[in-house]
Amino acid sequence: MLTIAGRVDHQVGGKWQLSPGQYPDSGQSWGELDSPRRTLLLPINRAALNEFFSTFDFVDPAASLEKRPATVVPHQTLFVMNHPLAMHAGWALAQRIMQSTQSSIDRVRMAYATILGRYPSRVEVDMALEFVEQNAKPASATDASQAWELYCRSLLLVNETLYLD
Amino acid sequence: MSIVENISRRQLLRNSAVGFGSLALADLLARESVAGASTTSGLHFPMRAKRVIFLFMHGGPSHVDTFDYKPLLARHDGQPLPFDKPRVQFAQTGNLLKSPWTFRQYGQSGAWVSDLFPQVGQCVDDICFVKSMYGSNEAHGGALLKMHTGSDTFVRPSMGAWISYGLGSENENLPSFVTIRPTMGHGGVRNFGSAFLPAEHQATRIGTILPTHANIENLKNPQLERGVLRRELDFAQRLNRQQLEQRGHDAMLEAKIQSMELAFRMQTEAPELLDLAQETDDTNRLYGLDQPHTANFGRSCLLARRLSEAGVRFVQASHPYWDQHSELKEKHGSLAAEVDKCPRKAPAV
């Protein structure tokens, strides 16, 4: 999400924000854990796993497991649809692609490259352009830039974004 | 339509190496779940149970101090155990300790209940006590897994998943298996997972063990209204379905598509269900919402009832944390007070 939003900080370093003896547990909202870096080491409270982790199948620390569970629950969708972090990622990406190029096709290609790590097929480009056009119409109550934001956020929702095959 | 039709060789090899038995059965399950009917077609026996509410006391209330009266324990108080210790114990033990609480008989059944649960005692004639259960894993994680899924070694579906699979959902806007404020440790999601059953049978979680209002996160969008979200979702689903067509058989992707639809519907129905503000004062009193010590679990129970009435097949409400290696009297005492309630006053025994 952070990479997509362009917020990730690639500097190695950074400390855990909590005071000594405090562990990230269910009590912390995602915002409190916020440090825009990739995690190398993270203290875990075994008895109270932060709910963001468990929503996305972080392994339970109490039992050993040969394979991480792959759950499919509505929470995952709700997170990508409504959580501020996900919303920001979609918006930020839309800004980036709109600023990078005026070409709609290139914008779609950039979105795919950033989120899905591949280029879109001809069919996917057509679907994207149709969607953006539909949502830029006055009748849709969203304007052109909002249409691109909507598109980016739709891509975030897509199954392929969430699962590595 | 023949089941084998849409499966490539690669998928055949992939699917038969993991999970449940035969590929054909897995596909059959997936197709039935896609069709919207999440039950098996044709149960072996007519169903008698309609819904389950599972009140789970996490950490383990001591049975000899609650509902399992042991007169010999009282008699041998202070003496060493007169027979060999069971294999499943690892801590140091001392001599026998009789229960700090008195046991009494209640109701017409004469069931024995300790003074930890005087109110539950009033209801014993409606309760069936099963005293023959025993475990084989002495650690919390293994024990919870065993209790919830039947196995601490293999990954198996949880009780709720089986019920959901067998009975299906009565309400298409809600999941058929909900767990309220579960512990996320001690087996974690496996305790309410679906293992090899179709993924839609795993639980939807409401809240966590923290005693805040039980809720489902991210139900409301801070900026966008529902119509806009629907357009987003529709487009994403189009791409999902396109991927599904390309891949042919993919149970997880089908479950994902269903799950996304359910998530959307939950945005409308769930908030009202979770909103306890409309309940009457009488109901609030009944569930202990008017008392600070019973309010939290009372809320979970009331929520469980509302979900059940709305058609959810299996609801679990967990209550932490009964792990009294020490401070038995104080903690068991206060924990029991949080859950001890009975809707009627029986005549005194």
Short mmCIF file of C-alpha atoms in Angstrom, two decimals:
data_model
loop_
_atom_site.label_atom_id
_atom_site.label_comp_id
_atom_site.label_asym_id
_atom_site.label_seq_id
_atom_site.Cartn_x
_atom_site.Cartn_y
_atom_site.Cartn_z
CA MET A 1 0.00 0.00 0.00
CA LEU A 2 2.74 2.39 0.95
CA THR A 3 4.73 1.65 -2.19
CA ILE A 4 1.64 2.21 -4.29
CA ALA A 5 1.04 5.51 -2.58
CA GLY A 6 4.65 6.46 -3.11
CA ARG A 7 5.05 6.98 0.60
CA VAL A 8 7.48 4.24 1.40
CA ASP A 9 10.74 5.34 2.95
CA HIS A 10 13.59 3.23 1.63
CA GLN A 11 16.09 4.31 4.24
CA VAL A 12 17.18 1.52 6.51
CA GLY A 13 16.65 2.41 10.11
CA GLY A 14 13.80 3.76 12.09
CA LYS A 15 12.61 2.67 15.45
CA TRP A 16 9.46 1.21 16.78
CA GLN A 17 7.27 4.03 17.98
CA LEU A 18 6.19 2.45 21.26
CA SER A 19 7.88 2.88 24.59
CA PRO A 20 9.99 0.02 26.03
CA GLY A 21 7.94 -2.90 27.28
CA GLN A 22 5.00 -1.99 25.09
CA TYR A 23 3.97 -4.34 22.34
CA PRO A 24 1.81 -3.81 19.30
CA ASP A 25 -1.43 -5.53 20.12
CA SER A 26 -5.10 -5.39 19.35
CA GLY A 27 -5.33 -2.05 21.08
CA GLN A 28 -3.33 -0.23 18.50
CA SER A 29 -4.95 1.14 15.45
CA TRP A 30 -3.04 0.98 12.22
CA GLY A 31 -2.27 4.67 12.50
CA GLU A 32 -0.36 4.20 15.72
CA LEU A 33 1.84 1.63 14.12
CA ASP A 34 2.56 4.00 11.33
CA SER A 35 6.11 4.18 10.17
CA PRO A 36 6.45 4.34 6.42
CA ARG A 37 9.22 1.81 6.16
CA ARG A 38 9.41 -1.85 5.29
CA THR A 39 9.53 -3.88 8.44
CA LEU A 40 12.58 -5.97 9.19
CA LEU A 41 11.96 -6.77 12.82
CA LEU A 42 8.71 -6.43 14.66
CA PRO A 43 7.85 -7.30 18.26
CA ILE A 44 4.69 -9.37 18.45
CA ASN A 45 2.26 -9.87 21.29
CA ARG A 46 1.37 -13.56 21.05
CA ALA A 47 -1.86 -13.29 22.95
CA ALA A 48 -3.23 -10.25 21.17
CA LEU A 49 -2.24 -10.06 17.55
CA ASN A 50 -2.95 -6.71 15.94
CA GLU A 51 -6.14 -7.11 13.95
CA PHE A 52 -4.65 -5.75 10.77
CA PHE A 53 -2.22 -8.66 10.76
CA SER A 54 -4.84 -11.25 11.40
CA THR A 55 -7.16 -9.84 8.76
CA PHE A 56 -4.44 -10.53 6.26
CA ASP A 57 -3.41 -13.96 7.46
CA PHE A 58 -0.38 -13.21 9.55
CA VAL A 59 0.70 -16.52 11.05
CA ASP A 60 -0.52 -17.29 14.56
CA PRO A 61 2.56 -17.26 16.82
CA ALA A 62 1.23 -19.92 19.20
CA ALA A 63 1.28 -22.96 16.96
CA SER A 64 3.74 -24.02 14.32
CA LEU A 65 2.31 -24.28 10.86
CA GLU A 66 3.71 -25.69 7.67
CA LYS A 67 1.72 -23.34 5.51
CA ARG A 68 0.18 -19.96 6.15
CA PRO A 69 -3.63 -20.03 6.02
CA ALA A 70 -5.15 -18.20 3.10
CA THR A 71 -8.46 -16.90 4.33
CA VAL A 72 -11.13 -15.21 2.32
CA VAL A 73 -13.16 -12.94 4.55
CA PRO A 74 -15.23 -9.82 4.03
CA HIS A 75 -12.89 -7.85 6.30
CA GLN A 76 -10.20 -7.89 3.67
CA THR A 77 -12.50 -6.31 1.13
CA LEU A 78 -13.86 -3.84 3.66
CA PHE A 79 -10.31 -2.76 4.47
CA VAL A 80 -9.36 -2.09 0.87
CA MET A 81 -12.68 -0.38 0.23
CA ASN A 82 -12.96 1.86 3.28
CA HIS A 83 -9.78 2.13 5.31
CA PRO A 84 -8.03 5.52 5.12
CA LEU A 85 -4.69 3.93 4.27
CA ALA A 86 -6.13 2.14 1.26
CA MET A 87 -8.10 5.19 0.22
CA HIS A 88 -5.01 7.32 0.36
CA ALA A 89 -3.02 4.80 -1.67
CA GLY A 90 -5.62 4.90 -4.43
CA TRP A 91 -5.78 8.65 -4.45
CA ALA A 92 -2.01 9.10 -4.37
CA LEU A 93 -1.46 6.70 -7.22
CA ALA A 94 -4.10 8.46 -9.29
CA GLN A 95 -2.31 11.76 -8.73
CA ARG A 96 0.99 10.25 -9.81
CA ILE A 97 -0.29 8.70 -12.98
CA MET A 98 -2.22 11.81 -13.94
CA GLN A 99 0.85 13.95 -13.44
CA SER A 100 3.16 11.55 -15.27
CA THR A 101 1.38 11.46 -18.57
CA GLN A 102 -1.60 12.80 -20.46
CA SER A 103 -2.07 9.61 -22.41
CA SER A 104 -4.90 7.55 -20.99
CA ILE A 105 -3.40 4.33 -22.25
CA ASP A 106 -0.08 5.10 -20.60
CA ARG A 107 -1.88 5.92 -17.39
CA VAL A 108 -3.53 2.50 -17.39
CA ARG A 109 -0.21 0.83 -18.12
CA MET A 110 1.42 2.70 -15.26
CA ALA A 111 -1.36 1.74 -12.85
CA TYR A 112 -1.03 -1.92 -13.78
CA ALA A 113 2.75 -1.80 -13.49
CA THR A 114 2.60 -0.22 -10.06
CA ILE A 115 -0.12 -2.35 -8.55
CA LEU A 116 0.03 -5.65 -10.36
CA GLY A 117 3.59 -5.68 -11.55
CA ARG A 118 2.67 -6.37 -15.15
CA TYR A 119 1.31 -4.61 -18.20
CA PRO A 120 -2.37 -4.82 -19.07
CA SER A 121 -3.75 -6.75 -21.99
CA ARG A 122 -5.59 -5.04 -24.81
CA VAL A 123 -8.91 -6.09 -23.31
CA GLU A 124 -7.97 -4.77 -19.89
CA VAL A 125 -6.96 -1.41 -21.35
CA ASP A 126 -10.28 -1.15 -23.17
CA MET A 127 -12.20 -1.99 -20.02
CA ALA A 128 -10.22 0.59 -18.09
CA LEU A 129 -10.76 3.36 -20.60
CA GLU A 130 -14.46 2.63 -20.76
CA PHE A 131 -14.70 2.73 -16.97
CA VAL A 132 -12.87 6.03 -16.69
CA GLU A 133 -14.95 7.57 -19.44
CA GLN A 134 -18.18 6.41 -17.80
CA ASN A 135 -17.18 7.89 -14.51
CA ALA A 136 -16.00 11.18 -15.92
CA LYS A 137 -19.43 11.94 -17.31
CA PRO A 138 -21.41 14.65 -15.51
CA ALA A 139 -24.26 12.20 -14.89
CA SER A 140 -22.01 10.02 -12.79
CA ALA A 141 -21.42 12.76 -10.20
CA THR A 142 -17.66 12.27 -10.44
CA ASP A 143 -15.26 14.30 -12.56
CA ALA A 144 -12.28 13.18 -14.62
CA SER A 145 -9.69 13.16 -11.86
CA GLN A 146 -12.07 11.40 -9.51
CA ALA A 147 -12.69 8.86 -12.22
CA TRP A 148 -9.01 7.99 -12.29
CA GLU A 149 -8.98 7.77 -8.52
CA LEU A 150 -11.93 5.41 -8.66
CA TYR A 151 -10.15 3.34 -11.24
CA CYS A 152 -7.00 3.03 -9.15
CA ARG A 153 -9.02 2.02 -6.14
CA SER A 154 -10.89 -0.58 -8.16
CA LEU A 155 -7.57 -2.08 -9.17
CA LEU A 156 -6.63 -2.31 -5.52
CA LEU A 157 -9.76 -4.31 -4.89
CA VAL A 158 -9.07 -6.84 -7.59
CA ASN A 159 -8.21 -10.32 -6.42
CA GLU A 160 -4.96 -10.42 -8.33
CA THR A 161 -3.64 -7.52 -6.25
CA LEU A 162 -4.06 -9.42 -3.06
CA TYR A 163 -2.84 -12.85 -4.03
CA LEU A 164 0.53 -13.89 -5.32
CA ASP A 165 0.21 -16.97 -7.43
CA MET B 1 -22.06 -30.18 -16.94
CA SER B 2 -19.20 -32.54 -16.48
CA ILE B 3 -17.05 -31.65 -13.52
CA VAL B 4 -13.75 -32.47 -15.18
CA GLU B 5 -14.32 -30.20 -18.17
CA ASN B 6 -12.76 -26.95 -17.00
CA ILE B 7 -9.69 -28.26 -15.27
CA SER B 8 -6.28 -28.08 -16.82
CA ARG B 9 -3.62 -30.70 -16.12
CA ARG B 10 -1.71 -28.18 -14.06
CA GLN B 11 -4.70 -27.47 -11.88
CA LEU B 12 -5.44 -31.15 -11.48
CA LEU B 13 -1.98 -31.78 -10.13
CA ARG B 14 -2.05 -28.70 -7.97
CA ASN B 15 -5.43 -29.36 -6.43
CA SER B 16 -5.00 -33.03 -5.71
CA ALA B 17 -1.76 -32.45 -3.86
CA VAL B 18 -3.34 -30.30 -1.18
CA GLY B 19 -6.53 -30.29 0.80
CA PHE B 20 -9.43 -32.57 0.90
CA GLY B 21 -9.57 -35.98 -0.77
CA SER B 22 -10.54 -36.03 -4.36
CA LEU B 23 -10.44 -33.19 -6.85
CA ALA B 24 -13.95 -33.85 -8.06
CA LEU B 25 -15.39 -33.38 -4.62
CA ALA B 26 -13.50 -30.14 -4.08
CA ASP B 27 -14.86 -28.88 -7.37
CA LEU B 28 -18.34 -29.97 -6.47
CA LEU B 29 -18.14 -28.07 -3.22
CA ALA B 30 -16.88 -24.99 -5.01
CA ARG B 31 -19.63 -25.09 -7.59
CA GLU B 32 -22.30 -25.44 -4.97
CA SER B 33 -20.96 -22.50 -3.09
CA VAL B 34 -20.91 -20.41 -6.25
CA ALA B 35 -24.50 -21.33 -6.98
CA GLY B 36 -25.40 -19.50 -3.78
CA ALA B 37 -26.52 -22.54 -1.85
CA SER B 38 -23.75 -23.10 0.59
CA THR B 39 -25.04 -26.40 1.87
CA THR B 40 -24.45 -29.86 0.56
CA SER B 41 -27.26 -31.07 -1.60
CA GLY B 42 -28.88 -33.86 0.36
CA LEU B 43 -27.88 -34.29 3.96
CA HIS B 44 -27.79 -37.86 5.27
CA PHE B 45 -30.16 -37.08 8.12
CA PRO B 46 -32.88 -34.48 8.50
CA MET B 47 -31.51 -31.53 10.42
CA ARG B 48 -32.73 -30.95 13.95
CA ALA B 49 -30.48 -28.19 15.21
CA LYS B 50 -31.24 -24.84 13.70
CA ARG B 51 -28.66 -22.51 15.17
CA VAL B 52 -25.75 -22.63 17.55
CA ILE B 53 -24.48 -20.02 19.98
CA PHE B 54 -21.19 -21.08 21.47
CA LEU B 55 -20.10 -19.26 24.62
CA PHE B 56 -16.41 -19.93 24.92
CA MET B 57 -14.60 -19.30 28.21
CA HIS B 58 -11.03 -18.83 27.10
CA GLY B 59 -8.19 -19.99 29.33
CA GLY B 60 -10.25 -22.59 31.06
CA PRO B 61 -12.51 -22.29 34.08
CA SER B 62 -11.61 -25.00 36.54
CA HIS B 63 -14.26 -27.70 36.26
CA VAL B 64 -13.87 -28.89 39.84
CA ASP B 65 -14.60 -25.35 41.01
CA THR B 66 -17.63 -24.70 38.83
CA PHE B 67 -19.89 -27.49 37.65
CA ASP B 68 -18.10 -30.74 38.44
CA TYR B 69 -18.58 -31.51 42.10
CA LYS B 70 -15.88 -33.85 43.48
CA PRO B 71 -16.66 -34.91 47.05
CA LEU B 72 -13.50 -37.04 47.28
CA LEU B 73 -11.41 -33.99 46.46
CA ALA B 74 -12.83 -32.25 49.51
CA ARG B 75 -12.20 -35.30 51.65
CA HIS B 76 -8.56 -35.61 50.58
CA ASP B 77 -7.83 -31.92 50.91
CA GLY B 78 -4.16 -31.38 51.74
CA GLN B 79 -3.11 -34.92 50.88
CA PRO B 80 -1.06 -36.07 47.88
CA LEU B 81 -2.86 -37.48 44.87
CA PRO B 82 -3.64 -41.15 45.70
CA PHE B 83 -3.09 -42.39 42.11
CA ASP B 84 -0.74 -41.73 39.18
CA LYS B 85 -0.87 -38.32 37.54
CA PRO B 86 -2.30 -38.27 34.02
CA ARG B 87 0.22 -38.08 31.21
CA VAL B 88 -0.94 -34.64 30.11
CA GLN B 89 0.59 -32.40 32.72
CA PHE B 90 3.90 -30.64 32.77
CA ALA B 91 3.91 -28.27 35.73
CA GLN B 92 5.00 -29.03 39.24
CA THR B 93 2.11 -30.05 41.45
CA GLY B 94 1.64 -30.11 45.20
CA ASN B 95 -1.07 -31.73 47.25
CA LEU B 96 -4.78 -31.78 46.58
CA LEU B 97 -6.75 -28.59 47.19
CA LYS B 98 -10.48 -28.74 47.78
CA SER B 99 -12.57 -26.18 46.00
CA PRO B 100 -12.66 -22.78 47.74
CA TRP B 101 -16.34 -22.64 46.79
CA THR B 102 -19.25 -24.57 48.21
CA PHE B 103 -21.26 -26.74 45.85
CA ARG B 104 -25.03 -26.83 46.03
CA GLN B 105 -27.78 -28.67 44.21
CA TYR B 106 -30.29 -26.76 42.13
CA GLY B 107 -33.58 -27.26 40.36
CA GLN B 108 -35.52 -30.43 39.81
CA SER B 109 -32.51 -32.12 38.29
CA GLY B 110 -30.49 -31.58 41.43
CA ALA B 111 -27.47 -30.55 39.38
CA TRP B 112 -24.43 -29.48 41.37
CA VAL B 113 -23.20 -25.92 40.85
CA SER B 114 -20.57 -24.07 42.86
CA ASP B 115 -21.12 -20.69 44.46
CA LEU B 116 -19.32 -19.12 41.53
CA PHE B 117 -22.52 -19.41 39.51
CA PRO B 118 -25.53 -18.87 41.75
CA GLN B 119 -27.58 -17.41 38.92
CA VAL B 120 -26.76 -20.05 36.34
CA GLY B 121 -27.76 -22.45 39.10
CA GLN B 122 -31.30 -21.13 38.75
CA CYS B 123 -31.40 -22.37 35.16
CA VAL B 124 -29.95 -25.84 35.52
CA ASP B 125 -33.14 -27.58 34.50
CA ASP B 126 -32.63 -26.11 31.03
CA ILE B 127 -28.99 -27.09 30.85
CA CYS B 128 -27.38 -30.37 29.86
CA PHE B 129 -24.03 -30.90 31.56
CA VAL B 130 -21.63 -33.13 29.65
CA LYS B 131 -19.00 -34.30 32.12
CA SER B 132 -17.29 -36.88 29.97
CA MET B 133 -15.18 -34.60 27.79
CA TYR B 134 -11.41 -34.63 28.13
CA GLY B 135 -8.48 -33.24 26.25
CA SER B 136 -5.08 -34.51 25.26
CA ASN B 137 -3.09 -31.31 24.84
CA GLU B 138 -2.14 -29.37 27.93
CA ALA B 139 -1.00 -26.15 26.25
CA HIS B 140 -3.46 -23.39 25.44
CA GLY B 141 -2.78 -23.32 21.70
CA GLY B 142 -3.09 -27.04 21.19
CA ALA B 143 -6.05 -27.31 23.50
CA LEU B 144 -7.99 -24.58 21.75
CA LEU B 145 -7.27 -26.06 18.36
CA LYS B 146 -8.38 -29.43 19.57
CA MET B 147 -11.58 -28.03 21.01
CA HIS B 148 -12.47 -25.88 18.06
CA THR B 149 -11.32 -28.08 15.20
CA GLY B 150 -10.85 -31.55 16.60
CA SER B 151 -7.13 -31.65 15.93
CA ASP B 152 -4.02 -30.00 17.26
CA THR B 153 -1.83 -31.62 14.65
CA PHE B 154 -3.69 -31.28 11.38
CA VAL B 155 -5.45 -28.29 9.91
CA ARG B 156 -9.13 -29.11 10.07
CA PRO B 157 -12.32 -27.07 9.73
CA SER B 158 -13.70 -25.48 12.86
CA MET B 159 -17.04 -26.44 14.40
CA GLY B 160 -18.69 -23.35 13.02
CA ALA B 161 -17.40 -24.08 9.54
CA TRP B 162 -18.92 -27.56 9.62
CA ILE B 163 -22.27 -26.19 10.81
CA SER B 164 -22.17 -23.50 8.17
CA TYR B 165 -21.32 -26.05 5.51
CA GLY B 166 -24.01 -28.47 6.63
CA LEU B 167 -26.86 -26.07 7.26
CA GLY B 168 -26.06 -23.14 5.00
CA SER B 169 -27.03 -19.56 5.63
CA GLU B 170 -30.53 -18.29 6.25
CA ASN B 171 -29.66 -14.75 5.34
CA GLU B 172 -27.70 -13.93 2.23
CA ASN B 173 -26.68 -10.51 3.54
CA LEU B 174 -24.84 -12.00 6.45
CA PRO B 175 -22.13 -14.60 6.87
CA SER B 176 -23.34 -17.93 8.24
CA PHE B 177 -20.60 -18.16 10.87
CA VAL B 178 -19.67 -15.27 13.10
CA THR B 179 -17.24 -15.11 15.98
CA ILE B 180 -17.53 -12.26 18.46
CA ARG B 181 -14.40 -10.97 20.11
CA PRO B 182 -12.32 -14.11 19.64
CA THR B 183 -8.81 -14.50 20.84
CA MET B 184 -6.38 -14.03 17.98
CA GLY B 185 -3.75 -16.16 19.68
CA HIS B 186 -3.77 -19.78 20.78
CA GLY B 187 -4.43 -21.15 17.37
CA GLY B 188 -5.75 -17.85 16.08
CA VAL B 189 -7.69 -17.95 12.87
CA ARG B 190 -7.49 -21.70 12.67
CA ASN B 191 -9.97 -21.89 15.52
CA PHE B 192 -12.60 -20.43 13.29
CA GLY B 193 -11.20 -21.36 9.92
CA SER B 194 -12.61 -23.56 7.21
CA ALA B 195 -9.51 -25.62 6.31
CA PHE B 196 -10.48 -27.75 3.32
CA LEU B 197 -14.13 -26.73 3.25
CA PRO B 198 -15.09 -23.91 0.88
CA ALA B 199 -13.56 -20.68 2.11
CA GLU B 200 -16.89 -18.97 2.66
CA HIS B 201 -17.49 -21.17 5.73
CA GLN B 202 -14.81 -19.55 7.81
CA ALA B 203 -15.98 -17.13 10.47
CA THR B 204 -16.45 -13.45 10.10
CA ARG B 205 -14.90 -11.85 13.09
CA ILE B 206 -16.49 -9.05 15.09
CA GLY B 207 -14.10 -7.18 17.31
CA THR B 208 -11.20 -8.57 19.29
CA ILE B 209 -10.63 -9.55 22.90
CA LEU B 210 -10.35 -5.95 23.98
CA PRO B 211 -13.40 -4.86 25.94
CA THR B 212 -14.41 -2.14 23.55
CA HIS B 213 -17.67 -2.14 21.70
CA ALA B 214 -17.75 -5.16 19.47
CA ASN B 215 -17.71 -3.95 15.91
CA ILE B 216 -16.59 -4.80 12.42
CA GLU B 217 -13.91 -2.43 11.26
CA ASN B 218 -14.14 -0.44 8.07
CA LEU B 219 -17.87 -0.82 7.58
CA LYS B 220 -18.26 2.82 6.69
CA ASN B 221 -16.36 4.78 4.12
CA PRO B 222 -15.23 8.16 5.47
CA GLN B 223 -15.61 9.94 2.13
CA LEU B 224 -17.46 8.08 -0.53
CA GLU B 225 -21.08 7.17 -0.71
CA ARG B 226 -22.44 3.74 -1.45
CA GLY B 227 -23.25 4.31 -5.12
CA VAL B 228 -19.66 5.20 -5.90
CA LEU B 229 -18.35 2.22 -3.96
CA ARG B 230 -20.69 -0.02 -5.92
CA ARG B 231 -19.19 1.16 -9.19
CA GLU B 232 -15.70 0.47 -7.90
CA LEU B 233 -16.65 -2.97 -6.76
CA ASP B 234 -18.49 -3.78 -9.97
CA PHE B 235 -15.44 -2.97 -12.02
CA ALA B 236 -13.15 -4.96 -9.77
CA GLN B 237 -15.54 -7.91 -9.96
CA ARG B 238 -15.56 -7.72 -13.75
CA LEU B 239 -11.80 -8.06 -13.70
CA ASN B 240 -12.07 -10.86 -11.14
CA ARG B 241 -14.57 -12.76 -13.29
CA GLN B 242 -12.37 -12.31 -16.29
CA GLN B 243 -9.49 -13.82 -14.37
CA LEU B 244 -11.72 -16.67 -13.30
CA GLU B 245 -12.66 -17.40 -16.89
CA GLN B 246 -9.03 -17.56 -17.85
CA ARG B 247 -8.11 -19.85 -15.01
CA GLY B 248 -11.10 -22.12 -15.23
CA HIS B 249 -11.57 -23.79 -11.88
CA ASP B 250 -10.39 -21.76 -8.90
CA ALA B 251 -12.28 -22.25 -5.66
CA MET B 252 -10.45 -19.49 -3.84
CA LEU B 253 -11.18 -16.93 -6.51
CA GLU B 254 -14.83 -17.88 -6.56
CA ALA B 255 -14.92 -17.56 -2.79
CA LYS B 256 -13.25 -14.18 -3.09
CA ILE B 257 -15.87 -12.95 -5.51
CA GLN B 258 -18.61 -14.10 -3.14
CA SER B 259 -16.82 -12.61 -0.17
CA MET B 260 -16.52 -9.23 -1.83
CA GLU B 261 -20.24 -9.19 -2.52
CA LEU B 262 -20.94 -10.17 1.06
CA ALA B 263 -18.68 -7.39 2.29
CA PHE B 264 -20.65 -4.90 0.28
CA ARG B 265 -23.99 -6.14 1.56
CA MET B 266 -22.73 -6.17 5.12
CA GLN B 267 -22.22 -2.45 4.90
CA THR B 268 -25.98 -2.04 4.83
CA GLU B 269 -27.20 -4.77 7.09
CA ALA B 270 -24.44 -5.15 9.65
CA PRO B 271 -24.41 -1.66 11.17
CA GLU B 272 -28.05 -1.94 12.18
CA LEU B 273 -27.51 -5.38 13.65
CA LEU B 274 -24.50 -4.23 15.60
CA ASP B 275 -26.31 -1.20 16.94
CA LEU B 276 -27.62 -2.17 20.34
CA ALA B 277 -28.96 1.27 21.12
CA GLN B 278 -32.47 0.35 20.03
CA GLU B 279 -32.92 -2.41 22.57
CA THR B 280 -35.43 -1.87 25.37
CA ASP B 281 -34.43 -1.26 28.96
CA ASP B 282 -35.83 -4.65 29.90
CA THR B 283 -33.59 -6.35 27.39
CA ASN B 284 -30.61 -4.37 28.57
CA ARG B 285 -31.27 -5.46 32.13
CA LEU B 286 -31.75 -9.04 31.06
CA TYR B 287 -28.33 -9.07 29.44
CA GLY B 288 -26.63 -7.17 32.21
CA LEU B 289 -25.91 -4.12 30.09
CA ASP B 290 -26.91 -1.94 33.02
CA GLN B 291 -24.14 -3.27 35.25
CA PRO B 292 -20.49 -2.41 34.56
CA HIS B 293 -19.11 -5.88 35.27
CA THR B 294 -21.58 -7.75 33.09
CA ALA B 295 -21.90 -5.13 30.36
CA ASN B 296 -19.11 -6.35 28.06
CA PHE B 297 -20.04 -9.99 27.90
CA GLY B 298 -23.69 -9.04 28.01
CA ARG B 299 -23.18 -7.05 24.83
CA SER B 300 -21.52 -10.02 23.17
CA CYS B 301 -24.41 -12.27 24.15
CA LEU B 302 -27.06 -9.80 23.02
CA LEU B 303 -25.23 -9.39 19.75
CA ALA B 304 -25.07 -13.16 19.39
CA ARG B 305 -28.80 -13.37 19.88
CA ARG B 306 -29.51 -10.65 17.32
CA LEU B 307 -27.24 -12.30 14.78
CA SER B 308 -28.87 -15.62 15.46
CA GLU B 309 -32.33 -14.16 15.04
CA ALA B 310 -31.19 -12.60 11.78
CA GLY B 311 -30.26 -16.03 10.46
CA VAL B 312 -26.62 -16.56 11.28
CA ARG B 313 -26.19 -20.30 11.89
CA PHE B 314 -23.25 -20.40 14.23
CA VAL B 315 -22.21 -17.59 16.54
CA GLN B 316 -19.34 -17.84 18.96
CA ALA B 317 -18.86 -15.36 21.80
CA SER B 318 -15.58 -15.61 23.70
CA HIS B 319 -14.85 -14.46 27.21
CA PRO B 320 -11.28 -13.99 28.40
CA TYR B 321 -9.27 -15.00 30.34
CA TRP B 322 -9.75 -17.83 32.78
CA ASP B 323 -6.13 -18.86 33.09
CA GLN B 324 -5.74 -18.79 36.86
CA HIS B 325 -2.47 -20.47 37.69
CA SER B 326 -2.58 -18.17 40.68
CA GLU B 327 -5.11 -15.82 42.28
CA LEU B 328 -7.76 -18.47 41.78
CA LYS B 329 -10.28 -17.10 44.24
CA GLU B 330 -10.10 -13.47 43.19
CA LYS B 331 -9.95 -13.93 39.45
CA HIS B 332 -12.32 -16.85 39.06
CA GLY B 333 -14.63 -14.90 41.33
CA SER B 334 -14.59 -11.74 39.27
CA LEU B 335 -14.70 -13.55 35.93
CA ALA B 336 -17.66 -15.63 36.98
CA ALA B 337 -19.48 -12.49 38.07
CA GLU B 338 -19.04 -11.17 34.52
CA VAL B 339 -20.93 -14.05 32.99
CA ASP B 340 -23.26 -15.30 35.69
CA LYS B 341 -26.82 -14.46 34.74
CA CYS B 342 -30.16 -16.21 34.49
CA PRO B 343 -33.38 -14.87 33.02
CA ARG B 344 -35.68 -16.18 35.67
CA LYS B 345 -35.88 -16.62 39.39
CA ALA B 346 -36.48 -20.24 40.28
CA PRO B 347 -37.94 -21.13 43.67
CA ALA B 348 -35.21 -21.56 46.28
CA VAL B 349 -33.92 -25.13 46.57
#
